[in-house]
mmCIF file of C-alpha atoms and ligand atoms in Angstrom:
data_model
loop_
_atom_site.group_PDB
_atom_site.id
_atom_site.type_symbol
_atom_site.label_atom_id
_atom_site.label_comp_id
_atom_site.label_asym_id
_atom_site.label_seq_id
_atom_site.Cartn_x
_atom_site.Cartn_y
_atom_site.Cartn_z
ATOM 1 C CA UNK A 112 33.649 -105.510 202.087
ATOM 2 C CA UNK A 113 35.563 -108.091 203.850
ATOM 3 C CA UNK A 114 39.337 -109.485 203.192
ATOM 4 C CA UNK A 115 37.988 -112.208 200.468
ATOM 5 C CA UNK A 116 35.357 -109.374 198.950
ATOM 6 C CA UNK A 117 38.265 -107.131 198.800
ATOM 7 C CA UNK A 118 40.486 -109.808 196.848
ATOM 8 C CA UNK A 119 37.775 -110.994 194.189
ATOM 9 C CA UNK A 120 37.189 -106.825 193.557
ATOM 10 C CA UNK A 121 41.202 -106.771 192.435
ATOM 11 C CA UNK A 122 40.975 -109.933 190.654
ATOM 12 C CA UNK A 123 38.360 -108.444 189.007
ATOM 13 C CA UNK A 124 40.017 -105.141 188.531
ATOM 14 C CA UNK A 125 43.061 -106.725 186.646
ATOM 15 C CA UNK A 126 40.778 -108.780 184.409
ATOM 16 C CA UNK A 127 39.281 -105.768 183.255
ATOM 17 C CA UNK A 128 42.508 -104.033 182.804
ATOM 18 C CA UNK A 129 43.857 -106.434 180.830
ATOM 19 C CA UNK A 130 40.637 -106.957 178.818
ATOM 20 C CA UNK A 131 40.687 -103.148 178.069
ATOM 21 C CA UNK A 132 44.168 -102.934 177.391
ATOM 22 C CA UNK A 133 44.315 -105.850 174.726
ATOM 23 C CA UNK A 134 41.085 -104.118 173.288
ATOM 24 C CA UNK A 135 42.511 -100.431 172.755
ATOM 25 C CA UNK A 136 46.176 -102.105 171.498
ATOM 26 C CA UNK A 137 44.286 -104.011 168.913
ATOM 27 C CA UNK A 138 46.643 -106.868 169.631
ATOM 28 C CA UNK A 139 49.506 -107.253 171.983
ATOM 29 C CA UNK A 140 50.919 -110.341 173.823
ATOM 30 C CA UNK A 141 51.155 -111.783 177.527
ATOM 31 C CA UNK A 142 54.306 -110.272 178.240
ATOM 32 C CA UNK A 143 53.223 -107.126 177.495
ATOM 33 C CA UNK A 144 50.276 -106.931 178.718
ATOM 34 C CA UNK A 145 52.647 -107.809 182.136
ATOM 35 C CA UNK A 146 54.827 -105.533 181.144
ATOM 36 C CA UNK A 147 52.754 -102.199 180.577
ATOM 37 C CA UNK A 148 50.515 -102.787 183.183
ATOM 38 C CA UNK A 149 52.556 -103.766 185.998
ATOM 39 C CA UNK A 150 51.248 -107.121 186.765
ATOM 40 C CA UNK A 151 53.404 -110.445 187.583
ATOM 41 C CA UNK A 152 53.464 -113.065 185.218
ATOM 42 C CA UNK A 153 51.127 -115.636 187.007
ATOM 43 C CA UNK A 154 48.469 -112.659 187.728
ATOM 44 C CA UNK A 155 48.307 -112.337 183.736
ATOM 45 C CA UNK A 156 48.811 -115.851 182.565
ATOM 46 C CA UNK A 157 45.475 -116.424 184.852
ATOM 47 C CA UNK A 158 43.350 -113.613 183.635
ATOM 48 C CA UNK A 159 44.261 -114.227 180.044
ATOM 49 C CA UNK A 160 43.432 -117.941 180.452
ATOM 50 C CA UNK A 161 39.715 -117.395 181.716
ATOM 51 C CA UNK A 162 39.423 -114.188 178.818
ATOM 52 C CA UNK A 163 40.048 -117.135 176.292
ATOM 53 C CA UNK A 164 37.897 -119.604 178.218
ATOM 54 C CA UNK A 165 34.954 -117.256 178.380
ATOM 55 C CA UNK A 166 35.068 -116.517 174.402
ATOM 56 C CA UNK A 167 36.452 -112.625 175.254
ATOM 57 C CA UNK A 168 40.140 -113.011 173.831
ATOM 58 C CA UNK A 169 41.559 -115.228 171.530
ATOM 59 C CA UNK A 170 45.256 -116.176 170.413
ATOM 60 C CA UNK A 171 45.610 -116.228 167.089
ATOM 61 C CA UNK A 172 48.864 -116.318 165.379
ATOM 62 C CA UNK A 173 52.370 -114.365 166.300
ATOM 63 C CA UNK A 174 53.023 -111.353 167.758
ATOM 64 C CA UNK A 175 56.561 -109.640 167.308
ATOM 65 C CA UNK A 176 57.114 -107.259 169.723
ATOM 66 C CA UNK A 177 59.787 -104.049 169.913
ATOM 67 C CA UNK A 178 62.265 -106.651 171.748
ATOM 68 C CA UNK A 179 61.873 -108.500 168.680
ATOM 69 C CA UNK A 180 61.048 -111.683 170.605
ATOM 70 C CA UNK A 181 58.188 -113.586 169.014
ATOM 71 C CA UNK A 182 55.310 -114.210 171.077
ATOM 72 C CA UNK A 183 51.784 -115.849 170.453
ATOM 73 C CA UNK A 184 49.648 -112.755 169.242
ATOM 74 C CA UNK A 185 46.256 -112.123 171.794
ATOM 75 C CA UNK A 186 43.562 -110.023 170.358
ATOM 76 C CA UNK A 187 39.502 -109.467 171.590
ATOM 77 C CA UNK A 188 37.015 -111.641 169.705
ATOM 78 C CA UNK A 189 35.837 -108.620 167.417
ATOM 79 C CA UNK A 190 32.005 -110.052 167.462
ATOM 80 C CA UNK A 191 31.847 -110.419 171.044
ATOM 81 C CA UNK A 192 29.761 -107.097 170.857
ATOM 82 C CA UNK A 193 29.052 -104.011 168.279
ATOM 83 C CA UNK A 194 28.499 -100.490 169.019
ATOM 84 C CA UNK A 195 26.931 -98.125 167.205
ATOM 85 C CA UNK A 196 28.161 -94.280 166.878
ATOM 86 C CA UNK A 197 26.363 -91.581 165.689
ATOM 87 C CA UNK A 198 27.563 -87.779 165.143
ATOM 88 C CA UNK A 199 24.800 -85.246 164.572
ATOM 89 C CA UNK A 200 25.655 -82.233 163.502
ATOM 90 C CA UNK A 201 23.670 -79.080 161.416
ATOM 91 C CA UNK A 202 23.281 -80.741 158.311
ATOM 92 C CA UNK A 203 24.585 -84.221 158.280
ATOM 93 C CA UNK A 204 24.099 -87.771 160.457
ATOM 94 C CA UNK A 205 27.571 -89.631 160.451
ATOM 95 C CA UNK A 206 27.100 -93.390 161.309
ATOM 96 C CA UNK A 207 29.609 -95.690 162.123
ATOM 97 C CA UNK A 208 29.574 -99.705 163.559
ATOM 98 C CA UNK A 209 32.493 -100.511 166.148
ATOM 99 C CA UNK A 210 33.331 -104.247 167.312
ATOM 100 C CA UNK A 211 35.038 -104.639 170.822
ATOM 101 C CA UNK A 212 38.340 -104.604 168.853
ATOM 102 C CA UNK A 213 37.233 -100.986 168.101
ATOM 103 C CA UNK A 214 37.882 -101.687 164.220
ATOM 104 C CA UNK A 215 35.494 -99.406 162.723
ATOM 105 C CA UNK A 216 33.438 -101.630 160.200
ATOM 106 C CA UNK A 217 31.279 -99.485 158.416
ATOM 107 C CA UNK A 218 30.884 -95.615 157.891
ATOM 108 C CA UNK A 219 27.909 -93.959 156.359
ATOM 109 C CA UNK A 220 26.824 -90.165 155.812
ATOM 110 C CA UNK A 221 23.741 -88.264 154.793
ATOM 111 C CA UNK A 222 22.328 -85.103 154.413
ATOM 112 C CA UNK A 223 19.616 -83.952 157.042
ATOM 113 C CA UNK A 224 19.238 -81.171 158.591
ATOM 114 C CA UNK A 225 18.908 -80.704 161.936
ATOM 115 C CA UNK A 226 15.648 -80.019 163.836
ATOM 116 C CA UNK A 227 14.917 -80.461 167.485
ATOM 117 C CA UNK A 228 11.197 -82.482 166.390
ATOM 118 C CA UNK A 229 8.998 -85.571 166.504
ATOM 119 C CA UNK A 230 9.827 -85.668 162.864
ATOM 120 C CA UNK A 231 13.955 -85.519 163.174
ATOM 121 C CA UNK A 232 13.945 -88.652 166.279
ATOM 122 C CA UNK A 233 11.931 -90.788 163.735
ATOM 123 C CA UNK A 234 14.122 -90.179 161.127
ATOM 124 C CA UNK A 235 16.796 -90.666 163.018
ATOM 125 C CA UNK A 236 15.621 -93.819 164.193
ATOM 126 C CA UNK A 237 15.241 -95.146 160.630
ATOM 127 C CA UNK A 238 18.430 -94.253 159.171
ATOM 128 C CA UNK A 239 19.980 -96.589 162.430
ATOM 129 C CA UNK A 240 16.979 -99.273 161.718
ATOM 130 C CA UNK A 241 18.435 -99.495 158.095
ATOM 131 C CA UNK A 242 21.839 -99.181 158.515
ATOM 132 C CA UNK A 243 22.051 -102.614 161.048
ATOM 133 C CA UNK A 244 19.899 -104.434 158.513
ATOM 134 C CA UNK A 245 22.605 -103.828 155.916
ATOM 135 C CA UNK A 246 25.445 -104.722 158.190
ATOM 136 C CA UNK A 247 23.022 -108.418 158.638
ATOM 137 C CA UNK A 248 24.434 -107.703 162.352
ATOM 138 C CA UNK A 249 22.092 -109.748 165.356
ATOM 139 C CA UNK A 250 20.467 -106.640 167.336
ATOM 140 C CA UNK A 251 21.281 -108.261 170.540
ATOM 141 C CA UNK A 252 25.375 -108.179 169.641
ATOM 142 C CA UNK A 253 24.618 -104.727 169.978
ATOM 143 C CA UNK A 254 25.590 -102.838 173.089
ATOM 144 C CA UNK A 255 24.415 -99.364 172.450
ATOM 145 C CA UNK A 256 24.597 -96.684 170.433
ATOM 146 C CA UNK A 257 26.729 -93.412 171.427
ATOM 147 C CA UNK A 258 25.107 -90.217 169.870
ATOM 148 C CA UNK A 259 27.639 -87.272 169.562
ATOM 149 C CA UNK A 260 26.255 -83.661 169.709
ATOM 150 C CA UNK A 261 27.973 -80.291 169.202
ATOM 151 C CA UNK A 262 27.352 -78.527 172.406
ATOM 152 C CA UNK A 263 26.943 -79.145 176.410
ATOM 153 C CA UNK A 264 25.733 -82.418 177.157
ATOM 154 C CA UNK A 265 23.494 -83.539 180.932
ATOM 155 C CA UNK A 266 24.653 -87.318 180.228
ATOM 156 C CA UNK A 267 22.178 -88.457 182.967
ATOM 157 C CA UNK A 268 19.569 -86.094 182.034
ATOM 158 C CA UNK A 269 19.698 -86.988 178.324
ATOM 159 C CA UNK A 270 19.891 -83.378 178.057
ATOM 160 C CA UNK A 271 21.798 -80.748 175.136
ATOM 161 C CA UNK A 272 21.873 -78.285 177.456
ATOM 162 C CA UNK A 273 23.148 -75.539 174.967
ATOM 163 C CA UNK A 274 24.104 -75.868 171.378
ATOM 164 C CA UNK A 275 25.471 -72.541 169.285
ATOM 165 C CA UNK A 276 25.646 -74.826 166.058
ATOM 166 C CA UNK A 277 22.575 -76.097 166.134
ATOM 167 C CA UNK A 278 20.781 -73.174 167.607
ATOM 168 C CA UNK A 279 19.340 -74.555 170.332
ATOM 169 C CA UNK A 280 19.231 -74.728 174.443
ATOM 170 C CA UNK A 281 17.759 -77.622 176.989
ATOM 171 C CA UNK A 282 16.698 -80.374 174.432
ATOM 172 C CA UNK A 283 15.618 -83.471 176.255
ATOM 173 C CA UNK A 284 16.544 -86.699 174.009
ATOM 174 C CA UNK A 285 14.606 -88.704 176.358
ATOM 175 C CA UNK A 286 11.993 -89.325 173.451
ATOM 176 C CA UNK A 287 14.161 -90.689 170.946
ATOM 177 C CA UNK A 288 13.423 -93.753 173.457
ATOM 178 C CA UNK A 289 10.483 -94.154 171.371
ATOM 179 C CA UNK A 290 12.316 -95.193 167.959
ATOM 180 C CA UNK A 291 15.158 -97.008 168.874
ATOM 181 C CA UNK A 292 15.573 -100.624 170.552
ATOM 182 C CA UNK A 293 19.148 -99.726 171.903
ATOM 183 C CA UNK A 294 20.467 -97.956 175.512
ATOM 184 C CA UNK A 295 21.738 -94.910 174.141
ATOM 185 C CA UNK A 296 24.118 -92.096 175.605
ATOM 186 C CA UNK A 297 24.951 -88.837 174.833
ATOM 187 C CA UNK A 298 28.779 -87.354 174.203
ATOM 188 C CA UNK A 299 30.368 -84.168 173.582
ATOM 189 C CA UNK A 300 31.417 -84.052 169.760
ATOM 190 C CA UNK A 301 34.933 -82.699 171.274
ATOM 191 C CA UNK A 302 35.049 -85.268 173.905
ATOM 192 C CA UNK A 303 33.822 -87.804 171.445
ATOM 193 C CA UNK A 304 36.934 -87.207 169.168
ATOM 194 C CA UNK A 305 39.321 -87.065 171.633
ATOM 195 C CA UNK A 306 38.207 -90.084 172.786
ATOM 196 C CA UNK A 307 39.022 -91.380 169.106
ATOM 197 C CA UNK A 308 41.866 -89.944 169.010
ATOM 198 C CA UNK A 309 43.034 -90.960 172.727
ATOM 199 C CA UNK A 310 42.112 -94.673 172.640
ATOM 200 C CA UNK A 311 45.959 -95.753 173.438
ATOM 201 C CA UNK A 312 46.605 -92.653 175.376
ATOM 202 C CA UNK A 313 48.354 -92.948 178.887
ATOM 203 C CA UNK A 314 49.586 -89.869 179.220
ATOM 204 C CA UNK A 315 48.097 -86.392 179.699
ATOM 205 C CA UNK A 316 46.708 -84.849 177.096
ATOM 206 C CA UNK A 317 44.450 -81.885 175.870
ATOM 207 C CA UNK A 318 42.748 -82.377 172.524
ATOM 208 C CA UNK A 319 42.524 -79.230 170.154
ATOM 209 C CA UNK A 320 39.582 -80.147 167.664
ATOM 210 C CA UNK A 321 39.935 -77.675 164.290
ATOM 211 C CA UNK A 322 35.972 -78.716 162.798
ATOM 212 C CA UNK A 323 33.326 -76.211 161.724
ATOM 213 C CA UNK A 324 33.637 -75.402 165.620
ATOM 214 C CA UNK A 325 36.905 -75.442 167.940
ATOM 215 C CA UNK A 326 36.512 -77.073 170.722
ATOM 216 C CA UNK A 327 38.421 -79.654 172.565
ATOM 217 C CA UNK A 328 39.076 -82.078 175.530
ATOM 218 C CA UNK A 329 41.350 -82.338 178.731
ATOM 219 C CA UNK A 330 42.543 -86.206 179.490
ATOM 220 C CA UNK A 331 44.173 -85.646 182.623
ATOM 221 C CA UNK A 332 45.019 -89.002 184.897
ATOM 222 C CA UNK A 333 43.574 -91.495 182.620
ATOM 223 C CA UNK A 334 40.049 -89.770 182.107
ATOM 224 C CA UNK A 335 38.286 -86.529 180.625
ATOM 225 C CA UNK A 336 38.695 -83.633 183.207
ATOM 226 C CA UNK A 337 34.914 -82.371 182.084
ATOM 227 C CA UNK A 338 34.844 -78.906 184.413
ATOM 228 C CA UNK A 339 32.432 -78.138 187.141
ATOM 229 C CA UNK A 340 29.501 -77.732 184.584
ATOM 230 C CA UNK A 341 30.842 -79.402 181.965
ATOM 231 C CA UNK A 342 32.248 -76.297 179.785
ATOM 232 C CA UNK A 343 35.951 -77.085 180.598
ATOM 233 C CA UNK A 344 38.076 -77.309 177.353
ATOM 234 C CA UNK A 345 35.808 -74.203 175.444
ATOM 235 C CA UNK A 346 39.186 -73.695 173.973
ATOM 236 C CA UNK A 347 37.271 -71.959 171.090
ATOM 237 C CA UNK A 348 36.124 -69.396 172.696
ATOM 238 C CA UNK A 349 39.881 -68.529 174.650
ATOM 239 C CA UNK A 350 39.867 -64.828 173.251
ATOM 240 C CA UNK A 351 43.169 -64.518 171.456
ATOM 241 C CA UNK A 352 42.413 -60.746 169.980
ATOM 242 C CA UNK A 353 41.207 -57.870 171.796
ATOM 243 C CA UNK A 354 38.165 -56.294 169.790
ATOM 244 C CA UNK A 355 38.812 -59.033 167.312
ATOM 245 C CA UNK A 356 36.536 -60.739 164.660
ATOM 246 C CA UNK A 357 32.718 -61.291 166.100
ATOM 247 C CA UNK A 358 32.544 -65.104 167.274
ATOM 248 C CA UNK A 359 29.179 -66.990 166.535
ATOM 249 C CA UNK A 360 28.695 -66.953 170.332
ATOM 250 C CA UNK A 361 28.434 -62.920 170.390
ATOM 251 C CA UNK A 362 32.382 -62.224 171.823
ATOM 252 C CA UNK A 363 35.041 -60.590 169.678
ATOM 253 C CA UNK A 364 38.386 -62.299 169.195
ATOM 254 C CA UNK A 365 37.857 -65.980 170.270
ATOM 255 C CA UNK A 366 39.778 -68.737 168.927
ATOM 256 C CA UNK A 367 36.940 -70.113 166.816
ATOM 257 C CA UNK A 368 36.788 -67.096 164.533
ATOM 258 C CA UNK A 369 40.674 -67.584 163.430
ATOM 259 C CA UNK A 370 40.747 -71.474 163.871
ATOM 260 C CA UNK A 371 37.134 -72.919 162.693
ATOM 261 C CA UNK A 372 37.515 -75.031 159.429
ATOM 262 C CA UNK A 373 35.179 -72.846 158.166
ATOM 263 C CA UNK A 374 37.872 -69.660 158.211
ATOM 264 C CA UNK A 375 39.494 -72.066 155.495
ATOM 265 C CA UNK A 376 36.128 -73.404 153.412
ATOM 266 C CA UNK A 377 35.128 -69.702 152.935
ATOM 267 C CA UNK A 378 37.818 -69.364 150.770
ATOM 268 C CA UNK A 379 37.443 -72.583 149.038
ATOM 269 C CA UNK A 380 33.704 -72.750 148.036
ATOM 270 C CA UNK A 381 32.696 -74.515 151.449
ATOM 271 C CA UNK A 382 35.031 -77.252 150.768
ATOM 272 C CA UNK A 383 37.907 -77.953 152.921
ATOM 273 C CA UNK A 384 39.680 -80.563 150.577
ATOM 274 C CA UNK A 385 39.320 -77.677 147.611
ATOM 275 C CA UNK A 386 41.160 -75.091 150.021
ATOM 276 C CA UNK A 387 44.202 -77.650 150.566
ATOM 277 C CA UNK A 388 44.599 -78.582 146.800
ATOM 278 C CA UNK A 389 44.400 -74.516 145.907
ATOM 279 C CA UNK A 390 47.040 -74.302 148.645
ATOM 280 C CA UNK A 391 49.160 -77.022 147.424
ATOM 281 C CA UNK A 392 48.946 -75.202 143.479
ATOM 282 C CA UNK A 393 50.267 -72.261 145.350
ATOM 283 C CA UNK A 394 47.083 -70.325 145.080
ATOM 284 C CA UNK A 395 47.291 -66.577 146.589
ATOM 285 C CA UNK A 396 44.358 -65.995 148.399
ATOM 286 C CA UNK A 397 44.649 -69.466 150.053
ATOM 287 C CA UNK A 398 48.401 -68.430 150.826
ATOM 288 C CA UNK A 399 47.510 -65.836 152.732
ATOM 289 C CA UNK A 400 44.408 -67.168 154.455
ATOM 290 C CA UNK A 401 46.839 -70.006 155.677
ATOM 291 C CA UNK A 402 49.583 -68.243 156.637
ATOM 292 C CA UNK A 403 47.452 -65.880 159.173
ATOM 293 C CA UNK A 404 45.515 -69.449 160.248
ATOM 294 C CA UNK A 405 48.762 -70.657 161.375
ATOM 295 C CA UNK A 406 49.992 -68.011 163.507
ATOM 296 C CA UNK A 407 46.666 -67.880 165.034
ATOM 297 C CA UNK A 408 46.737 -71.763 165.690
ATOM 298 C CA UNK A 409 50.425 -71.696 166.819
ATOM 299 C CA UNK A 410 49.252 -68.913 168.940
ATOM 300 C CA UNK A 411 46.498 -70.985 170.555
ATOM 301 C CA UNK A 412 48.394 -74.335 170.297
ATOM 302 C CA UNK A 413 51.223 -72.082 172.763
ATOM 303 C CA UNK A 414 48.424 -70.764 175.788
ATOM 304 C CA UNK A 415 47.189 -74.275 175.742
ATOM 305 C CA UNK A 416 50.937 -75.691 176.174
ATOM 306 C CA UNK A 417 51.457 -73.163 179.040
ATOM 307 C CA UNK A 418 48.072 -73.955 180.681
ATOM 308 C CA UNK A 419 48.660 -77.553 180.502
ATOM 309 C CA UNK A 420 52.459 -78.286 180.093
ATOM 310 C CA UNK A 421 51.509 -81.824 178.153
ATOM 311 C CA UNK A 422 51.162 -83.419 175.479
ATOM 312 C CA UNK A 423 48.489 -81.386 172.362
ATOM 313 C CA UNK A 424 46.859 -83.628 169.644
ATOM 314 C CA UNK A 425 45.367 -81.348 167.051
ATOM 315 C CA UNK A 426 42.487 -82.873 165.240
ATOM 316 C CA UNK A 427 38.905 -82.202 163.729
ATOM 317 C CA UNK A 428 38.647 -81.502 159.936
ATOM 318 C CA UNK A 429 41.816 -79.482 159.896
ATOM 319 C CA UNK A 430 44.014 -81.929 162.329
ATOM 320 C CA UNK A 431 43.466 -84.501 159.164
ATOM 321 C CA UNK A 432 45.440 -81.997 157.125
ATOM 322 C CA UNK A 433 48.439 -80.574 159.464
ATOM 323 C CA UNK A 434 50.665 -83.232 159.195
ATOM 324 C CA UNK A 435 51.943 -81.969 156.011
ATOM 325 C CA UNK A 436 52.792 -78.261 156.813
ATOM 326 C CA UNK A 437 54.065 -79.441 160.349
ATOM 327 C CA UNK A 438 57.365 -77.999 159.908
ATOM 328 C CA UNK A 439 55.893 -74.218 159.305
ATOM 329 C CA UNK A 440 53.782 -74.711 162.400
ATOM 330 C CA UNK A 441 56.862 -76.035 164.398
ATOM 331 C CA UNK A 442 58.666 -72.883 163.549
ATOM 332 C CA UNK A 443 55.811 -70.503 163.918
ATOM 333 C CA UNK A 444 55.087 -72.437 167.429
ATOM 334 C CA UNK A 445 58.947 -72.141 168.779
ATOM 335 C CA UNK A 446 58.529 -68.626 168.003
ATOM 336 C CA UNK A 447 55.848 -67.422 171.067
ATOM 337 C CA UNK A 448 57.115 -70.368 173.095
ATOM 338 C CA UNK A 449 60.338 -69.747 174.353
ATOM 339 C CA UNK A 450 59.747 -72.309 177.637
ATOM 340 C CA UNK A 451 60.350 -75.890 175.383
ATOM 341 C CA UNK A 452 63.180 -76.652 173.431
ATOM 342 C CA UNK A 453 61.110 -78.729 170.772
ATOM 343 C CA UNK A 454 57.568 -79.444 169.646
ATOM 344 C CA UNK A 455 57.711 -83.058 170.139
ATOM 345 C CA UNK A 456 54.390 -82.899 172.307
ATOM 346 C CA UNK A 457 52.381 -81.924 169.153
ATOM 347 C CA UNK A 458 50.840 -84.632 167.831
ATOM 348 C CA UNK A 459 48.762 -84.883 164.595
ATOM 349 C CA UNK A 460 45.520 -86.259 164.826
ATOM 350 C CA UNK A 461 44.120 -89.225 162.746
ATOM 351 C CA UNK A 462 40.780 -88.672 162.361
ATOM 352 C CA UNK A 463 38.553 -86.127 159.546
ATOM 353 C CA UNK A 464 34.948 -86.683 159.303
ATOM 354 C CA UNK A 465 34.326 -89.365 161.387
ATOM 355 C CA UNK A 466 36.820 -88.583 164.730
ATOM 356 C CA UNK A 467 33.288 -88.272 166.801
ATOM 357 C CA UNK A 468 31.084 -90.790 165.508
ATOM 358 C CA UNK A 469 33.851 -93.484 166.256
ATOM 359 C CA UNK A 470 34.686 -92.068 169.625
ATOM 360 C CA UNK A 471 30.993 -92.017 170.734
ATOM 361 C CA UNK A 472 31.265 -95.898 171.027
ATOM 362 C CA UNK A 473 34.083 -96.030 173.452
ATOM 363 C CA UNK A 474 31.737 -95.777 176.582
ATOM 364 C CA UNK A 475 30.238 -98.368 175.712
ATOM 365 C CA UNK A 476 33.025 -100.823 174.527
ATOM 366 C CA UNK A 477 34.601 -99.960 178.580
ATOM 367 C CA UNK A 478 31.587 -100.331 179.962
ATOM 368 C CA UNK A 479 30.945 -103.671 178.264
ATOM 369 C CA UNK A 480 35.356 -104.482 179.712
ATOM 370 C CA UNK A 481 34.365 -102.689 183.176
ATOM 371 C CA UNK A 482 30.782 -105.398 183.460
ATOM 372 C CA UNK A 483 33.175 -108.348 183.305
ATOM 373 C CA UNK A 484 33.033 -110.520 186.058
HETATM 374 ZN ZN1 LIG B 92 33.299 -67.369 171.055
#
């Protein structure tokens, strides 16, 4: 690349910083874009101009940021593009539509079990077939749809290399090519949620998912650290008991058989909302199941804080739940780790049910920012 190549390829590379920075704030202003990004005024006011000339951005009404000045509000024109995010998982298919504001527009569930078939592809190919004719949304405003599997994902391959949950190893997804019109990509359904839950992340950050499975992500310098065969973050299967309970993956005393929402829903007639309200009426049984589910996740929450020495989100089914008995985990926490004053660096996550589904899109939302010319 010569001097000129090399200057267009950084103009090009702030434009899509900018672009991807307005998207994941939801709205922000010139200033700050400036501001948070490091870029002089002129470098913005330029990019920002051609984002609203080519129909990307738009400024629409006041924005009143922390200084308190008032500035005019810029925001990504939401139907610029759609993605669509699906989460598969044993028995259900979560679907979800995402604009390139990465508003989430429109959530739907069923039952269906899982089956690695002919039969399961077509039917998932229908449920996304009906679901866009609902939403009355033009097929080509649609990027892609991110599908979010619980297990080890070959994203080039289209492979699931390995899934406990679903009981099954090396399924190609290749075929599904067959019954849907859209590029599609796979995800991790921990990476997927921490990907929800790390949109306006800058900082490091591991992600502790607490859903029918622990697992979890590592965001180190601005991306997923994935591991050298993508099993890094297995933090549910970090053995936290010596000849403890038997883990669905064969080992005794792994994280996932103290810290699963599932320890809870047993308790609860497979319902995790049940568990919390018998909790909250001060039931026994749920008393106890909770108290020993918080030392082990304090416990875990501590080897991950010396490991990583950042911030933690906790999130999956449980995270949804934690904010309210934070100040028993804080205490519980401060009590194996004597290395930190406070627990400031655990963070709540937002998500419940649909944490994966919505972070499936992502990709494809940067990608769409990163094809910008
Ligand atoms: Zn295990």
């Amino acid at each position: 690349m010569g001097r000129n190549g090399k200057i267009i390829e950084t103009k090009r590379m702030n434009k899509i910083r900018i672009a991807k920075f307005i998207s994941s704030k939801g709205v922000t202003s010139k200033a700050e874009i400036a501001n948070i990004l490091g870029l002089s005024m002129p470098t913005t006011l330029q990019n920002v101009k051609e984002l609203v000339e080519e129909g990307i951005a738009v400024e629409n009404g006041v924005y009143e940021s922390t200084g308190g000045r008032k500035a005019k509000a810029l925001s990504i024109v939401p139907d610029i593009g759609y993605v669509i995010g699906i989460d598969i998982t044993n028995h259900h298919i979560t679907i979800v539509l995402v604009n390139m504001k990465k508003e989430l527009l429109q959530i739907e569930r069923i039952r269906k079990t899982y089956a690695p078939d002919f039969s399961y592809y077509e039917a998932l190919g229908d449920f996304i077939r009906r679901f866009i004719l609902k939403l009355k949304v033009k097929s080509e405003k649609i990027l892609g749809v991110g599908i979010s599997l619980p297990g080890i994902v070959d994203q080039e391959q289209k492979l699931l290399i390995r899934s406990h949950t679903l009981g099954v190893s090396n399924v190609s997804f290749k075929s599904l090519d067959e019954f849907i019109d859209f590029n599609f990509a796979l995800e991790n359904d921990a990476n997927s949620a921490a990907y929800a839950e790390l949109g306006n992340e800058t900082e490091n950050t591991v992600y502790l998912s607490l859903s029918n499975t622990v697992g979890g992500a590592v965001f180190l310098h601005d991306r997923l650290y994935l591991g050298e065969n993508f099993k890094s973050a297995e933090f549910g299967h970090m053995v936290i008991e010596k000849d403890g309970r038997t883990c669905y993956c064969g080992k005794k005393g792994c994280v996932d058989a103290y810290c699963a929402a599932k320890v809870l829903m047993e308790h609860a007639d497979g319902n995790l909302e049940t568990f919390f309200d018998k909790l909250r009426k001060q039931d026994e049984e749920c008393l106890r199941v909770w108290d020993e589910y918080l030392e082990y996740l304090a416990l875990t929450i501590t080897n991950l804080r010396m490991a990583f020495d950042c911030n933690i989100i906790l999130g999956g089914y449980v995270g949804g739940y934690l904010e309210e008995f934070r100040m028993d985990l804080n205490k519980r926490v401060l009590k194996y780790n004597n290395f930190d004053i406070d627990t400031s660096y655990i963070r709540m996550g937002k998500y419940k049910l649909e944490a994966s589904a919505y972070g499936v899109t992502m990709g494809f939302a940067d990608a769409f920012f990163e094809s910008l010319q």
